[in-house]
Short mmCIF file of C-alpha atoms in Angstrom, two decimals:
data_model
loop_
_atom_site.label_atom_id
_atom_site.label_comp_id
_atom_site.label_asym_id
_atom_site.label_seq_id
_atom_site.Cartn_x
_atom_site.Cartn_y
_atom_site.Cartn_z
CA GLN Y 992 -0.07 -0.03 0.07
CA VAL Y 993 1.33 3.58 -0.98
CA GLN Y 994 2.09 5.79 1.95
CA LEU Y 995 1.99 9.68 1.27
CA VAL Y 996 3.53 12.10 3.46
CA GLU Y 997 2.62 15.85 3.14
CA SER Y 998 4.55 18.81 4.46
CA GLY Y 999 4.77 22.47 3.90
CA GLY Y 1000 1.71 23.73 5.40
CA GLY Y 1001 1.57 26.60 7.84
CA SER Y 1002 0.17 29.93 8.66
CA VAL Y 1003 0.91 32.89 6.36
CA GLN Y 1004 -0.62 36.36 5.91
CA ALA Y 1005 -2.48 37.19 2.73
CA GLY Y 1006 -0.29 37.71 -0.27
CA GLY Y 1007 2.19 35.31 1.22
CA SER Y 1008 3.43 31.96 -0.35
CA LEU Y 1009 3.73 28.36 0.76
CA ARG Y 1010 4.97 25.14 -1.11
CA LEU Y 1011 3.37 21.87 -0.28
CA SER Y 1012 5.23 18.62 -0.66
CA CYS Y 1013 3.82 15.21 -0.92
CA THR Y 1014 6.21 12.19 -1.03
CA ALA Y 1015 5.13 8.63 -1.87
CA SER Y 1016 6.54 5.49 -0.39
CA GLU Y 1017 6.93 4.09 -3.76
CA SER Y 1018 7.87 5.02 -7.27
CA ILE Y 1019 5.30 7.24 -8.99
CA PHE Y 1020 6.74 6.87 -12.44
CA SER Y 1021 3.91 4.93 -13.52
CA ILE Y 1022 1.12 6.78 -11.71
CA ASP Y 1023 -0.89 8.87 -14.42
CA ASN Y 1024 -2.86 11.20 -12.34
CA MET Y 1025 -2.01 12.94 -9.14
CA GLY Y 1026 -3.69 15.78 -7.44
CA TRP Y 1027 -4.10 18.12 -4.58
CA TYR Y 1028 -7.39 18.43 -2.84
CA ARG Y 1029 -8.61 20.85 0.04
CA GLN Y 1030 -11.24 20.86 2.58
CA ALA Y 1031 -12.33 24.02 4.50
CA PRO Y 1032 -14.34 23.63 7.62
CA GLY Y 1033 -17.96 22.90 6.98
CA LYS Y 1034 -17.28 22.45 3.18
CA GLN Y 1035 -16.76 19.50 1.17
CA ARG Y 1036 -13.44 18.26 -0.26
CA GLU Y 1037 -12.64 19.82 -3.49
CA LEU Y 1038 -10.03 19.36 -6.25
CA VAL Y 1039 -7.34 22.25 -6.39
CA ALA Y 1040 -5.03 20.96 -9.02
CA SER Y 1041 -4.03 17.73 -10.92
CA ILE Y 1042 -1.22 16.75 -12.98
CA THR Y 1043 -0.72 13.64 -15.34
CA LEU Y 1044 2.27 11.64 -16.09
CA SER Y 1045 2.79 13.65 -19.31
CA GLY Y 1046 2.65 16.76 -17.30
CA ARG Y 1047 -0.70 18.04 -18.22
CA THR Y 1048 -2.13 20.11 -15.42
CA ASN Y 1049 -5.62 21.18 -14.52
CA TYR Y 1050 -6.54 23.99 -12.02
CA ASP Y 1051 -9.71 25.09 -10.26
CA ASP Y 1052 -10.62 28.46 -11.40
CA SER Y 1053 -10.08 29.91 -7.74
CA VAL Y 1054 -6.42 29.17 -7.92
CA LYS Y 1055 -5.45 29.58 -11.55
CA GLY Y 1056 -2.62 31.97 -11.93
CA ARG Y 1057 -1.72 31.71 -8.23
CA PHE Y 1058 -1.07 28.03 -7.77
CA THR Y 1059 1.40 25.73 -9.70
CA ILE Y 1060 1.47 21.91 -9.56
CA SER Y 1061 4.39 20.03 -10.37
CA ARG Y 1062 5.87 16.48 -9.93
CA ASP Y 1063 9.57 15.10 -9.62
CA ASN Y 1064 9.23 11.31 -10.50
CA ALA Y 1065 12.77 10.82 -9.53
CA LYS Y 1066 11.99 12.04 -6.04
CA ASN Y 1067 8.64 10.22 -5.90
CA THR Y 1068 7.24 13.81 -4.83
CA MET Y 1069 4.54 16.22 -6.08
CA TYR Y 1070 4.35 19.76 -5.23
CA LEU Y 1071 1.99 22.61 -4.85
CA GLN Y 1072 3.38 26.00 -5.20
CA MET Y 1073 0.90 28.63 -3.83
CA ASN Y 1074 1.51 32.27 -4.29
CA ASN Y 1075 -0.74 35.22 -3.39
CA LEU Y 1076 -2.64 33.31 -0.73
CA LYS Y 1077 -5.92 34.62 0.37
CA PRO Y 1078 -7.92 34.01 3.35
CA GLU Y 1079 -10.41 31.58 1.32
CA ASP Y 1080 -7.55 29.29 0.75
CA THR Y 1081 -7.60 28.49 4.36
CA ALA Y 1082 -8.21 24.56 4.51
CA VAL Y 1083 -6.60 21.21 5.03
CA TYR Y 1084 -4.82 20.19 1.88
CA TYR Y 1085 -4.46 16.63 0.90
CA CYS Y 1086 -2.71 14.90 -1.84
CA LYS Y 1087 -3.96 11.93 -3.81
CA LEU Y 1088 -2.77 9.42 -6.09
CA ASN Y 1089 -4.97 7.41 -8.69
CA THR Y 1090 -3.48 3.99 -9.21
CA ALA Y 1091 -4.59 0.78 -10.78
CA MET Y 1092 -4.78 -0.52 -7.14
CA GLY Y 1093 -6.91 2.27 -6.06
CA ASP Y 1094 -6.89 5.79 -4.70
CA TYR Y 1095 -4.46 6.76 -2.00
CA TRP Y 1096 -4.67 10.00 0.23
CA GLY Y 1097 -2.17 11.74 2.25
CA GLN Y 1098 -3.03 12.71 5.89
CA GLY Y 1099 -3.40 16.41 5.09
CA THR Y 1100 -1.55 19.47 6.07
CA GLN Y 1101 -3.20 22.70 7.36
CA VAL Y 1102 -2.89 25.94 5.42
CA THR Y 1103 -4.08 28.96 7.35
CA VAL Y 1104 -4.26 32.45 5.57
CA SER Y 1105 -4.83 35.52 7.71
CA SER Y 1106 -5.99 38.67 6.36
#
């Protein structure tokens, strides 16, 4: 079973930046689809950004132009660079891997943006 470890969350002021990392316990060379999700208090979990093996990316409209998703297959790691953070970005952020054996989630990392 693939284990995912997230890091990089924290508290920042509006306009600040954070970079989230998600490192897998196994190789991600063959994993086509990976993504970052977030869940704010009282809200459903939502897709923030995704990336395929070929590097094709997809973003929620609310983060386009501010967030950048990337992956380093050699390091088994996916990243989410978050710039110009807004209070509405406050949430627990989760990484997810879609594999032939099923979907795997990280434990989540808190991002808090103050105004």
